[in-house]
CSV table of N, CA and C in Angstrom, one decimal:
chain,number,residue,atom,x,y,z
A,1,MET,N,38.4,62.3,61.8
A,1,MET,CA,38.1,62.7,60.6
A,1,MET,C,38.3,61.5,59.6
A,2,ALA,N,39.4,60.5,59.7
A,2,ALA,CA,39.4,59.4,58.9
A,2,ALA,C,38.2,58.5,58.9
A,3,GLU,N,37.7,58.2,60.2
A,3,GLU,CA,36.6,57.5,60.3
A,3,GLU,C,35.4,57.7,59.5
A,4,LYS,N,35.1,59.3,59.3
A,4,LYS,CA,33.8,59.8,58.3
A,4,LYS,C,34.3,59.6,57.0
A,5,GLU,N,35.5,59.7,56.5
A,5,GLU,CA,35.6,59.3,55.1
A,5,GLU,C,35.7,58.0,55.0
A,6,GLU,N,35.9,57.1,55.7
A,6,GLU,CA,35.8,55.6,55.5
A,6,GLU,C,34.4,55.3,55.7
A,7,ASP,N,33.6,55.8,56.6
A,7,ASP,CA,32.1,55.4,56.6
A,7,ASP,C,31.6,55.9,55.2
A,8,GLN,N,31.9,57.1,54.7
A,8,GLN,CA,31.3,57.7,53.6
A,8,GLN,C,31.6,56.5,52.3
A,9,LYS,N,32.8,56.0,52.3
A,9,LYS,CA,33.1,55.1,51.3
A,9,LYS,C,32.1,53.8,51.4
A,10,THR,N,31.9,53.6,52.5
A,10,THR,CA,31.0,52.0,52.3
A,10,THR,C,29.5,52.4,52.6
A,11,TRP,N,29.1,53.8,52.7
A,11,TRP,CA,27.6,54.3,52.6
A,11,TRP,C,27.2,54.3,51.1
A,12,ASN,N,26.3,53.7,50.7
A,12,ASN,CA,25.6,53.7,49.5
A,12,ASN,C,24.4,54.4,49.6
A,13,PRO,N,24.0,55.5,48.9
A,13,PRO,CA,23.0,56.4,48.8
A,13,PRO,C,21.6,55.4,48.5
A,14,LYS,N,21.9,54.4,47.6
A,14,LYS,CA,20.7,53.7,47.1
A,14,LYS,C,20.2,52.5,48.1
A,15,GLY,N,21.1,52.6,49.3
A,15,GLY,CA,20.8,51.4,50.1
A,15,GLY,C,21.5,50.1,49.8
A,16,GLY,N,21.0,49.2,50.2
A,16,GLY,CA,21.6,47.8,50.0
A,16,GLY,C,22.6,47.3,51.3
A,17,ARG,N,22.9,46.1,50.9
A,17,ARG,CA,23.9,45.5,52.0
A,17,ARG,C,25.4,46.2,51.9
A,18,PRO,N,26.1,46.5,52.8
A,18,PRO,CA,27.2,47.1,52.8
A,18,PRO,C,28.4,46.2,52.2
A,19,ARG,N,29.3,46.9,51.7
A,19,ARG,CA,30.3,45.8,50.7
A,19,ARG,C,31.0,45.1,51.9
A,20,LYS,N,31.4,43.9,51.5
A,20,LYS,CA,32.5,42.9,52.4
A,20,LYS,C,33.7,43.3,52.4
A,21,ASP,N,34.6,43.3,53.2
A,21,ASP,CA,35.9,43.2,53.3
A,21,ASP,C,36.6,42.3,52.2
A,22,GLN,N,37.7,42.5,51.5
A,22,GLN,CA,38.5,41.7,51.0
A,22,GLN,C,38.8,40.3,51.4
A,23,LYS,N,39.0,40.2,52.9
A,23,LYS,CA,39.1,38.7,53.1
A,23,LYS,C,37.8,38.1,53.3
A,24,GLU,N,36.6,38.7,53.6
A,24,GLU,CA,35.4,38.0,53.5
A,24,GLU,C,34.8,37.6,52.2
A,25,LEU,N,35.3,38.1,51.2
A,25,LEU,CA,34.9,37.9,49.6
A,25,LEU,C,35.1,36.4,49.4
A,26,ARG,N,34.1,35.8,48.8
A,26,ARG,CA,34.4,34.4,48.3
A,26,ARG,C,34.7,34.5,46.7
A,27,ASN,N,35.8,34.7,46.3
A,27,ASN,CA,35.9,35.2,45.0
A,27,ASN,C,37.0,33.9,44.2
A,28,LYS,N,37.3,32.9,45.2
A,28,LYS,CA,38.2,31.9,44.6
A,28,LYS,C,37.2,30.6,44.3
A,29,GLN,N,37.5,29.8,43.0
A,29,GLN,CA,36.7,28.6,42.9
A,29,GLN,C,37.6,27.3,42.8
A,30,VAL,N,36.7,26.4,43.2
A,30,VAL,CA,37.5,25.0,43.1
A,30,VAL,C,36.5,24.2,42.3
A,31,ILE,N,37.2,23.5,41.3
A,31,ILE,CA,36.5,22.7,40.4
A,31,ILE,C,36.5,21.1,41.0
A,32,ILE,N,35.4,20.5,41.3
A,32,ILE,CA,35.6,19.4,41.9
A,32,ILE,C,34.5,18.3,40.7
A,33,LYS,N,34.9,17.2,40.4
A,33,LYS,CA,34.0,16.2,39.7
A,33,LYS,C,33.5,15.2,40.4
A,34,PHE,N,32.2,14.8,40.3
A,34,PHE,CA,31.6,13.8,40.7
A,34,PHE,C,31.0,12.9,39.8
A,35,THR,N,31.0,11.5,40.1
A,35,THR,CA,30.0,10.8,39.2
A,35,THR,C,28.5,11.2,39.4
A,36,GLU,N,27.8,10.8,38.5
A,36,GLU,CA,26.3,11.1,38.9
A,36,GLU,C,25.8,10.5,40.0
A,37,THR,N,26.1,9.4,40.4
A,37,THR,CA,25.6,8.9,41.6
A,37,THR,C,26.1,9.8,43.0
A,38,GLU,N,27.5,10.1,42.9
A,38,GLU,CA,27.9,10.9,44.1
A,38,GLU,C,27.2,12.1,44.0
A,39,LYS,N,26.9,12.9,43.2
A,39,LYS,CA,26.3,14.0,42.7
A,39,LYS,C,24.9,14.1,43.5
A,40,THR,N,24.2,13.1,43.0
A,40,THR,CA,22.7,12.8,43.3
A,40,THR,C,22.6,12.6,44.8
A,41,ALA,N,23.7,11.7,45.3
A,41,ALA,CA,23.7,11.3,46.9
A,41,ALA,C,23.8,12.7,47.6
A,42,LEU,N,25.0,13.5,47.1
A,42,LEU,CA,25.3,14.8,47.8
A,42,LEU,C,23.9,15.9,48.0
A,43,TYR,N,23.4,15.9,46.7
A,43,TYR,CA,22.1,16.7,46.7
A,43,TYR,C,20.8,16.2,47.6
A,44,GLN,N,20.8,14.9,47.6
A,44,GLN,CA,19.8,14.1,48.5
A,44,GLN,C,20.2,14.4,49.9
A,45,GLU,N,21.3,14.3,50.1
A,45,GLU,CA,21.7,14.6,51.6
A,45,GLU,C,21.6,15.9,52.1
A,46,SER,N,21.8,16.9,51.2
A,46,SER,CA,21.5,18.2,51.7
A,46,SER,C,20.0,18.7,51.8
A,47,GLU,N,19.1,18.1,51.0
A,47,GLU,CA,17.7,18.0,50.9
A,47,GLU,C,17.1,17.4,52.0
A,48,ASP,N,17.8,16.2,52.5
A,48,ASP,CA,17.2,15.7,53.7
A,48,ASP,C,17.6,16.4,54.9
A,49,LEU,N,18.7,17.0,55.0
A,49,LEU,CA,18.9,17.9,56.0
A,49,LEU,C,18.3,19.3,55.9
A,50,GLY,N,17.5,19.4,55.0
A,50,GLY,CA,16.8,20.8,55.1
A,50,GLY,C,17.4,22.1,54.4
A,51,TRP,N,18.6,21.8,53.6
A,51,TRP,CA,19.4,23.0,53.1
A,51,TRP,C,18.7,23.2,52.0
A,52,LYS,N,18.2,24.6,51.7
A,52,LYS,CA,17.6,24.9,50.5
A,52,LYS,C,18.5,25.5,49.4
A,53,GLN,N,19.8,25.5,49.9
A,53,GLN,CA,21.0,25.9,49.3
A,53,GLN,C,22.0,24.8,49.1
A,54,PRO,N,22.1,23.9,48.4
A,54,PRO,CA,22.9,22.7,48.4
A,54,PRO,C,24.5,23.1,48.5
A,55,LEU,N,24.7,24.3,47.7
A,55,LEU,CA,26.2,24.7,47.7
A,55,LEU,C,26.8,25.3,48.8
A,56,VAL,N,25.7,25.8,49.8
A,56,VAL,CA,26.1,26.3,51.1
A,56,VAL,C,26.4,25.0,51.9
A,57,TYR,N,25.5,23.9,51.8
A,57,TYR,CA,25.8,22.8,52.3
A,57,TYR,C,26.9,22.1,52.0
A,58,PHE,N,27.6,22.1,50.7
A,58,PHE,CA,28.4,21.5,50.4
A,58,PHE,C,30.0,22.3,51.0
A,59,ARG,N,29.7,23.7,51.0
A,59,ARG,CA,30.9,24.3,51.4
A,59,ARG,C,31.2,24.1,52.8
A,60,LYS,N,29.9,24.0,53.7
A,60,LYS,CA,29.9,23.7,55.1
A,60,LYS,C,30.5,22.3,55.4
A,61,LYS,N,30.4,21.4,54.6
A,61,LYS,CA,30.6,20.0,54.9
A,61,LYS,C,32.1,19.9,54.5
A,62,LEU,N,32.5,20.5,53.4
A,62,LEU,CA,34.1,20.4,53.0
A,62,LEU,C,34.8,21.2,54.3
A,63,LEU,N,34.3,22.1,54.6
A,63,LEU,CA,35.1,23.0,55.5
A,63,LEU,C,35.1,22.6,57.2
A,64,SER,N,34.2,21.8,57.5
A,64,SER,CA,34.0,21.1,58.8
A,64,SER,C,34.9,20.3,59.2
A,65,LYS,N,35.6,20.2,60.2
A,65,LYS,CA,36.6,19.3,60.7
A,65,LYS,C,36.3,17.8,60.5
A,66,GLU,N,35.2,17.3,60.8
A,66,GLU,CA,34.9,16.1,60.7
A,66,GLU,C,34.2,15.5,59.3
A,67,GLY,N,34.1,16.5,58.4
A,67,GLY,CA,33.5,16.3,57.1
A,67,GLY,C,32.0,16.1,57.3
A,68,LYS,N,31.2,16.6,58.3
A,68,LYS,CA,30.0,15.9,58.6
A,68,LYS,C,29.3,17.5,59.2
A,69,VAL,N,28.2,17.8,58.3
A,69,VAL,CA,27.4,18.5,58.7
A,69,VAL,C,26.0,18.0,59.3
A,70,SER,N,25.6,18.3,60.5
A,70,SER,CA,24.6,17.6,61.0
A,70,SER,C,23.2,17.9,60.8
A,71,HIS,N,22.9,19.4,60.8
A,71,HIS,CA,21.5,19.8,60.7
A,71,HIS,C,21.4,21.2,60.0
A,72,ASN,N,20.3,21.5,59.6
A,72,ASN,CA,20.1,22.9,59.1
A,72,ASN,C,19.1,23.5,60.2
A,73,PRO,N,19.7,24.5,61.1
A,73,PRO,CA,18.6,24.9,62.1
A,73,PRO,C,17.4,25.5,61.5
A,74,GLN,N,17.3,25.7,60.2
A,74,GLN,CA,16.0,26.2,59.8
A,74,GLN,C,14.9,25.5,60.0
A,75,GLU,N,15.2,24.0,60.0
A,75,GLU,CA,14.1,23.1,60.1
A,75,GLU,C,13.5,23.2,61.5
A,76,LEU,N,14.4,23.4,62.5
A,76,LEU,CA,13.8,23.6,64.0
A,76,LEU,C,13.2,24.8,64.1
A,77,PHE,N,13.5,25.9,63.4
A,77,PHE,CA,12.8,27.1,63.4
A,77,PHE,C,11.4,27.0,62.9
A,78,LYS,N,11.3,26.1,61.9
A,78,LYS,CA,10.0,25.8,61.3
A,78,LYS,C,9.0,25.2,62.1
A,79,VAL,N,9.5,24.2,62.9
A,79,VAL,CA,8.8,23.4,63.9
A,79,VAL,C,8.5,24.2,65.0
A,80,LEU,N,9.4,25.0,65.5
A,80,LEU,CA,9.0,26.0,66.5
A,80,LEU,C,7.9,26.9,66.2
A,81,ASN,N,8.0,27.6,64.8
A,81,ASN,CA,7.2,28.6,64.4
A,81,ASN,C,5.7,28.1,64.3
A,82,LYS,N,5.6,26.6,64.0
A,82,LYS,CA,4.3,26.1,63.8
A,82,LYS,C,3.5,26.2,65.1
A,83,LEU,N,4.2,25.7,66.1
A,83,LEU,CA,3.5,25.7,67.6
A,83,LEU,C,3.4,27.1,68.2
A,84,ASN,N,4.3,28.1,67.9
A,84,ASN,CA,4.3,29.5,68.6
A,84,ASN,C,2.8,30.0,68.5
A,85,PRO,N,2.1,30.0,67.3
A,85,PRO,CA,0.6,30.5,67.5
A,85,PRO,C,-0.3,29.8,68.3
A,86,GLU,N,0.0,28.5,68.3
A,86,GLU,CA,-1.1,27.9,69.1
A,86,GLU,C,-0.6,28.0,70.7
A,87,LEU,N,0.5,28.2,71.0
A,87,LEU,CA,0.9,28.7,72.5
A,87,LEU,C,0.3,30.0,72.8
A,88,ASN,N,0.5,30.9,71.9
A,88,ASN,CA,0.0,32.3,72.2
A,88,ASN,C,-1.6,32.3,72.3
A,89,LYS,N,-2.4,31.4,71.5
A,89,LYS,CA,-3.6,31.3,71.7
A,89,LYS,C,-4.3,31.0,73.0
A,90,VAL,N,-3.5,29.7,73.5
A,90,VAL,CA,-4.0,29.3,74.9
A,90,VAL,C,-3.4,30.3,75.8
A,91,GLY,N,-2.4,30.8,75.6
A,91,GLY,CA,-2.0,31.9,76.6
A,91,GLY,C,-3.1,33.0,76.8
A,92,HIS,N,-3.3,33.3,75.5
A,92,HIS,CA,-4.3,34.8,75.7
A,92,HIS,C,-5.6,34.1,76.4
A,93,ASN,N,-6.2,33.0,75.8
A,93,ASN,CA,-7.3,32.5,76.8
A,93,ASN,C,-7.2,32.4,78.2
A,94,ILE,N,-6.2,31.9,78.5
A,94,ILE,CA,-5.6,31.7,80.1
A,94,ILE,C,-5.8,33.0,80.6
A,95,ASN,N,-5.1,34.2,80.4
A,95,ASN,CA,-5.1,35.4,80.6
A,95,ASN,C,-6.5,35.9,80.7
A,96,GLN,N,-7.3,35.8,79.8
A,96,GLN,CA,-8.8,36.5,79.8
A,96,GLN,C,-9.6,35.7,80.8
A,97,ILE,N,-9.4,34.5,80.9
A,97,ILE,CA,-10.1,33.7,82.2
A,97,ILE,C,-9.6,34.2,83.5
A,98,ALA,N,-8.4,34.4,83.6
A,98,ALA,CA,-7.8,34.7,85.0
A,98,ALA,C,-8.2,36.1,85.3
A,99,ARG,N,-8.4,37.1,84.4
A,99,ARG,CA,-8.9,38.4,84.5
A,99,ARG,C,-10.3,38.3,85.0
A,100,TYR,N,-11.0,37.6,84.4
A,100,TYR,CA,-12.4,37.4,84.8
A,100,TYR,C,-12.6,36.7,86.0
A,101,VAL,N,-12.0,35.7,86.3
A,101,VAL,CA,-12.2,35.0,87.6
A,101,VAL,C,-11.7,36.0,88.8
A,102,ASN,N,-10.5,36.8,88.6
A,102,ASN,CA,-10.2,37.7,89.6
A,102,ASN,C,-11.1,38.9,89.8
A,103,TYR,N,-11.8,39.3,88.7
A,103,TYR,CA,-12.9,40.2,88.7
A,103,TYR,C,-14.2,39.6,89.4
A,104,LEU,N,-14.5,38.5,89.2
A,104,LEU,CA,-15.5,37.9,90.1
A,104,LEU,C,-15.1,37.5,91.6
A,105,ASP,N,-13.9,37.2,91.7
A,105,ASP,CA,-13.5,36.9,93.0
A,105,ASP,C,-13.4,38.3,93.7
A,106,LYS,N,-13.2,39.3,93.4
A,106,LYS,CA,-12.9,40.6,94.0
A,106,LYS,C,-14.7,41.0,94.2
A,107,ASN,N,-15.4,40.6,93.6
A,107,ASN,CA,-16.9,40.9,93.6
A,107,ASN,C,-17.7,39.9,94.2
A,108,ASN,N,-17.0,39.1,94.9
A,108,ASN,CA,-17.6,37.8,95.5
A,108,ASN,C,-18.5,37.1,94.7
A,109,MET,N,-18.5,36.9,93.4
A,109,MET,CA,-19.3,36.2,92.6
A,109,MET,C,-18.6,35.0,91.8
A,110,VAL,N,-17.7,34.4,92.4
A,110,VAL,CA,-17.0,33.4,91.7
A,110,VAL,C,-17.8,32.2,91.4
A,111,ASP,N,-17.8,31.6,90.2
A,111,ASP,CA,-18.7,30.4,90.0
A,111,ASP,C,-17.8,29.5,89.5
A,112,GLN,N,-17.9,28.3,90.0
A,112,GLN,CA,-17.2,27.2,89.6
A,112,GLN,C,-17.0,26.7,88.3
A,113,ARG,N,-17.8,27.2,87.4
A,113,ARG,CA,-17.7,26.7,85.9
A,113,ARG,C,-16.6,27.7,85.3
A,114,PHE,N,-16.5,28.5,86.0
A,114,PHE,CA,-15.4,29.6,85.5
A,114,PHE,C,-13.8,29.0,85.5
A,115,LEU,N,-13.9,28.5,86.9
A,115,LEU,CA,-12.6,28.0,87.4
A,115,LEU,C,-12.3,26.6,86.7
A,116,ALA,N,-13.3,25.9,86.3
A,116,ALA,CA,-13.3,24.5,85.5
A,116,ALA,C,-12.9,25.0,84.1
A,117,GLU,N,-13.4,26.1,83.7
A,117,GLU,CA,-12.9,26.4,82.2
A,117,GLU,C,-11.5,26.8,82.2
A,118,TYR,N,-11.3,27.4,83.5
A,118,TYR,CA,-9.8,27.9,83.5
A,118,TYR,C,-8.8,26.8,83.6
A,119,ASN,N,-9.2,25.8,84.4
A,119,ASN,CA,-8.2,24.6,84.7
A,119,ASN,C,-8.3,23.9,83.3
A,120,GLN,N,-9.4,23.6,82.4
A,120,GLN,CA,-9.3,23.1,81.2
A,120,GLN,C,-8.4,23.8,80.3
A,121,CYS,N,-8.3,25.2,80.2
A,121,CYS,CA,-7.5,25.8,79.4
A,121,CYS,C,-6.0,25.7,79.9
A,122,PHE,N,-5.9,25.4,80.9
A,122,PHE,CA,-4.4,25.4,81.7
A,122,PHE,C,-4.0,24.0,81.2
A,123,LYS,N,-4.9,23.1,81.4
A,123,LYS,CA,-4.4,21.8,81.0
A,123,LYS,C,-4.1,21.5,79.5
A,124,LYS,N,-4.8,22.4,78.7
A,124,LYS,CA,-4.6,22.5,77.2
A,124,LYS,C,-3.3,23.0,76.8
A,125,MET,N,-3.1,24.1,77.8
A,125,MET,CA,-1.7,24.7,77.4
A,125,MET,C,-0.6,23.8,77.9
A,126,THR,N,-0.7,23.1,79.0
A,126,THR,CA,0.1,22.2,79.3
A,126,THR,C,0.4,20.9,78.2
A,127,GLU,N,-0.5,20.5,77.7
A,127,GLU,CA,-0.5,19.5,76.6
A,127,GLU,C,0.3,20.1,75.2
A,128,VAL,N,-0.1,21.3,75.0
A,128,VAL,CA,0.7,21.9,73.7
A,128,VAL,C,2.0,22.0,74.2
A,129,GLN,N,2.4,22.6,75.4
A,129,GLN,CA,3.9,22.5,75.8
A,129,GLN,C,4.6,21.5,75.6
A,130,GLN,N,3.9,20.3,76.2
A,130,GLN,CA,4.5,19.0,76.1
A,130,GLN,C,4.7,18.5,74.6
A,131,GLU,N,3.7,18.8,73.8
A,131,GLU,CA,4.0,18.7,72.3
A,131,GLU,C,5.2,19.5,71.7
A,132,TYR,N,5.1,20.7,72.3
A,132,TYR,CA,6.2,21.4,71.8
A,132,TYR,C,7.8,20.9,72.3
A,133,THR,N,7.8,20.4,73.5
A,133,THR,CA,9.1,19.8,73.9
A,133,THR,C,9.3,18.4,73.2
A,134,LEU,N,8.3,17.6,73.0
A,134,LEU,CA,8.4,16.5,72.1
A,134,LEU,C,8.8,16.8,70.8
A,135,ALA,N,8.5,17.5,70.0
A,135,ALA,CA,8.7,17.9,68.6
A,135,ALA,C,10.2,18.4,68.7
A,136,ILE,N,10.7,19.1,69.6
A,136,ILE,CA,11.9,19.7,69.6
A,136,ILE,C,13.0,18.3,70.1
A,137,ARG,N,12.5,17.6,71.1
A,137,ARG,CA,13.3,16.5,71.2
A,137,ARG,C,13.5,15.4,70.1
A,138,ALA,N,12.5,15.4,69.2
A,138,ALA,CA,12.4,14.3,68.1
A,138,ALA,C,13.4,15.0,67.1
A,139,TYR,N,13.3,16.2,66.9
A,139,TYR,CA,14.1,16.8,65.9
A,139,TYR,C,15.7,16.5,66.2
A,140,LEU,N,15.9,16.8,67.8
A,140,LEU,CA,17.3,16.8,68.1
A,140,LEU,C,17.8,15.4,68.0
A,141,ARG,N,16.8,14.4,68.2
A,141,ARG,CA,17.4,12.9,68.2
A,141,ARG,C,17.7,12.7,66.9
A,142,ALA,N,16.7,13.1,65.9
A,142,ALA,CA,17.0,12.8,64.5
A,142,ALA,C,18.4,13.1,63.9
A,143,LEU,N,18.5,14.3,64.5
A,143,LEU,CA,20.0,15.0,64.2
A,143,LEU,C,21.1,14.2,64.9
A,144,ALA,N,21.0,13.8,65.8
A,144,ALA,CA,22.2,12.8,66.5
A,144,ALA,C,22.3,11.6,66.0
A,145,GLN,N,21.3,11.0,65.3
A,145,GLN,CA,21.3,9.8,64.3
A,145,GLN,C,22.1,9.9,63.0
A,146,LYS,N,22.0,11.1,62.3
A,146,LYS,CA,22.5,11.3,61.2
A,146,LYS,C,24.1,11.5,61.3
């Protein structure tokens, strides 16, 4: 019965995000002063690493053990999201060709140009997959150098 009362306290009829516990609230401020050069360098560093919210980056940098934040995973997601539609298109083409070739094969009507087209699409998919892998590796190498 106590659980139901507790659930009712956190439930909001208007919707929205549930309230955070007192331990999770960020209600303490620390004031730090920088020179203009230091401030510019920090903002540039956060921008270079892909952080859209510099203050989140600053908090992570301050609280990290080494004082270093290597990357923002959102940048990796952007690269992956650009390549996903291309992979999907190639995959759909290959599936269509494979279905058609199987149909022709069952009816003893296989034509070599369909097999050639299938091989061409498969080759394109392999190239896109390699591009995918190279983009991920390049991004991870760039992170390791920073």
